Amino acid sequence: MKRQNLVQSLKEGLTDIFQVWGMEMHSVMRDAGVLIFVILVPLAYPLIYAFIYTNETVREVPVVAVDESHSSHSREFLRKVDGTAEVRIVEYAPDLERAKDIMRRKGAYGTIRIPDDFNDRLMQGEQATIAIYCDMSGLLYYKALLSSCTEVSLEMNRDIQITRLTNTTTREDEVTTRPIEYEYVTLFNPQNGFASFLIPAVLMLIIQQTLLLGVGLSVGTQREHGSFLQLVTIDRHRRGTLRIVLGKALVYLMIYAVMGAYIACVVPHLFHLVQLADGNTLAAFMLPYILACIFFAMTASAVVRNRETCMLLFVFTSLPLLFISGISWPEASVPVFWKVVSWIFPSTFGINGYVHINTMGADLANAAPQITVLWIQTGIYFITTCLVYRWQIIRARRKIIQERYKQQTAKA
Amino acid sequence: MTMQTITHRIGRLALREGKRMCSRPLYVFCMVIAPLFCYIFFTTLMSNGLPTNLPVGVVDQDNTSTTRAIVRQMDVFQQTHIVARYPDVTEARHAMQRGEIYAFYYIPHGTTEDAIANRQPRVSFYTNGAYLIAGSLLYKDLLTMSVLANAAVGQQTLLAHGATERQALGFLQPIVIDTHPLNNPWLNYSVYLSNTLIPGILMLLIFLVTVYAIGSEVKEGTAHEWIHTAGDNLPLALAGKLLPHTIIFTVMAAGYDVYLYGVLGYPCNSGIGPMLLAALLLVLASQSFGIFLYGLLPSLRFALSAASLWGVLSFSISGFSFPVMAMHPTLQALSILFPLRHYFLIYVDQALNGYSLAYSWQPLLALLIFTLLPLFILKRLHNAIVYYRYIP
């Protein structure tokens, strides 16, 4: 008897879930507004971003040279700097004033100035200084100019030292100039490129934000049309809220299974980004991330009163969410208060988890912290979604009863 | 129409709009709360200016007094904070994959012995390129470190040979690079990012609020009454309706100028005047762009979607983080279609570099052209408002 009850209610539950699923799928597929956010934006936006950052680094930054030394050493320095990939010398100016003028006219983003005592000091065996002035409108200009000049100065320093030394072999020279050799290795992003660093974060953020907008738009529409009432009929069965929530979530899970695969696997492949992910680990991560985002979006949609308001409420949050995740401003320097705030959002763990798994090749054990938190978030937001829906269904039902009561009293 | 009727009508329209705004919390949220939140968020998030004490690991397989001294010396640097030791590179790599450290040093077995025996040992430094900013900052520390450590070893040898300290430095580092990061000598990230992020967020919200304000009239069927209040004159209707928005947004924009340059003391070498002008132009250009978008796509949902996408894309394409000159030529050309790009150029010339206004004539003109955009779609907008019905 008990067994039959269980089978019966399971059957009933599944039927209800599929009924809700059918209704929601139908309304999503007919709604161009929702489709823009759950299909078009996830498809197109990653491509636009990857296109913007496709060059990875800035090369050939235009720079003015002011050579007051006019010596073979100063010319050698400038020639070598011009030869690096980062910097291009566009003009040789007679003095700093002229160089500043060129920078004011955006003809250059930096100036290299070699003072007139440069060669004399080198000849006397003293330290000689080269000054670089950099426009700080973009840190990448500064980085390019600094690393190019440093690289050249280190190289020339070694040559100068060797000519001054009286060692008999080149090997001896090397050892005297550099007793310990230092080697620098950039892991997971060999070019130190912008796309390889930013795009993975943007991809994960797109999943969360498009879900917020898509679900918000769909809920807003239903609230305007009063089609929430349709759900009430299903609620006549016990634990109906659960079925409604599951049925709706299933729709988005199906759509985002496809979109998620495209975003997490196809896009990085298309743009030759670093992809060290192990398939199973990635899948074990993407499932809780998408689920956490879906239930987070369903909970957040409670504040959406009208169809369009979700765009006004949610779109601007993308930037704070990107920064709070710690991908650009390092997490270690995020103030404690904001760190705690960041735990509210699936994107924080989604971005870091994806970067660890996809870009850094973390295995399941090393990605476990993020995956665990995402499952916890899935659980919490599932419960809050049920509460929010329950409350709304009760309100909707109360409204129906009130209306019926009014009709009957009117008849009487 | 006399001047008096115009002011009278604008007054009535503005009053009408004021009532609408008060009746919905959405306006207060988007016009005041959300921008204020972002002002505070970005400036407090990056209040350090430069990230300090980034966690770094060490794999010291040699473990002698010399290598321990090297490790200690690294910990002294501002950006580096040594948090853990690992037995081998694999362990350190896993810690990096877990996000516990941004970089690690690898000092192989026999380093000290090799250094003494003049066999030039190799010490490696691994940074995490997936977190680009942390990685590059730590790289800078390493560079200084390697120069200093070698200098320390070399200096001792040279001093022992009777060289003066000055001669020793002249030998160890003949050419020194002296950097002058103009107008942001602290390399403050908040100066670098907040100055464009904050106006960008405000701009995005202005796009959205403007589109919403017009579109909701159509949606709620109050458009006729609105146009009627303006005496069936669309430009007047728009001016009157959006005037309260202009006032609030201008106050908000002037507010971040005061906050960034007055309270936080970020560089403002042009004086506040040009930045207030830029802020006003940003508000007007964004509002006009919002009107233009609604005229172009006379459906609330499409216009809002377009405003969202345009606004969010602005941040990348304005080139304040990744320079426009490094983008594809197509994108370089497209960047002029984004008001934030022009605002950023004005900011760089004015507040950051303190050039005279004459150098910024192009971006200033561009923002002015944006404010004229509604003129091109007046007719279409009129039809949209008067004849179209709300399509969900």
XYZ file of C-alpha atoms in Angstrom, chain A residues 37 213 308-317, chain B residues 26-27 30 201-215 245 249 286-287 289-290 293 300-301 303-312:
49
model
C 19.292 36.972 -23.226
C 18.121 38.761 -17.075
C 11.625 45.307 -18.189
C 12.811 46.284 -14.739
C 15.265 43.407 -14.510
C 17.533 45.126 -17.020
C 17.617 48.295 -14.964
C 18.302 46.339 -11.813
C 20.815 43.735 -12.928
C 22.891 44.958 -15.863
C 25.122 47.406 -14.001
C 26.087 44.745 -11.440
C 13.000 51.947 -9.399
C 13.970 55.513 -10.292
C 18.816 53.547 -10.652
C 28.357 52.925 -14.743
C 26.539 56.250 -14.510
C 26.404 56.399 -18.307
C 24.969 52.889 -18.537
C 22.279 53.762 -15.989
C 21.420 56.988 -17.843
C 20.931 55.014 -21.078
C 18.596 52.608 -19.307
C 16.612 55.153 -17.297
C 16.084 57.391 -20.339
C 14.836 54.534 -22.500
C 12.649 53.264 -19.671
C 11.149 56.677 -18.958
C 10.053 57.117 -22.573
C 9.089 53.509 -23.172
C 16.574 63.431 -14.913
C 22.163 62.922 -13.060
C 24.014 59.670 -22.600
C 20.448 60.951 -22.320
C 21.833 58.462 -26.872
C 19.036 56.877 -24.846
C 18.070 54.231 -29.133
C 10.863 49.074 -24.714
C 12.440 45.667 -24.489
C 15.718 49.475 -26.770
C 16.595 48.449 -23.219
C 18.487 45.401 -24.466
C 20.428 47.561 -26.904
C 21.157 50.116 -24.186
C 22.418 47.363 -21.877
C 24.665 45.791 -24.474
C 26.037 49.139 -25.650
C 26.620 50.320 -22.110
C 28.427 47.166 -21.015
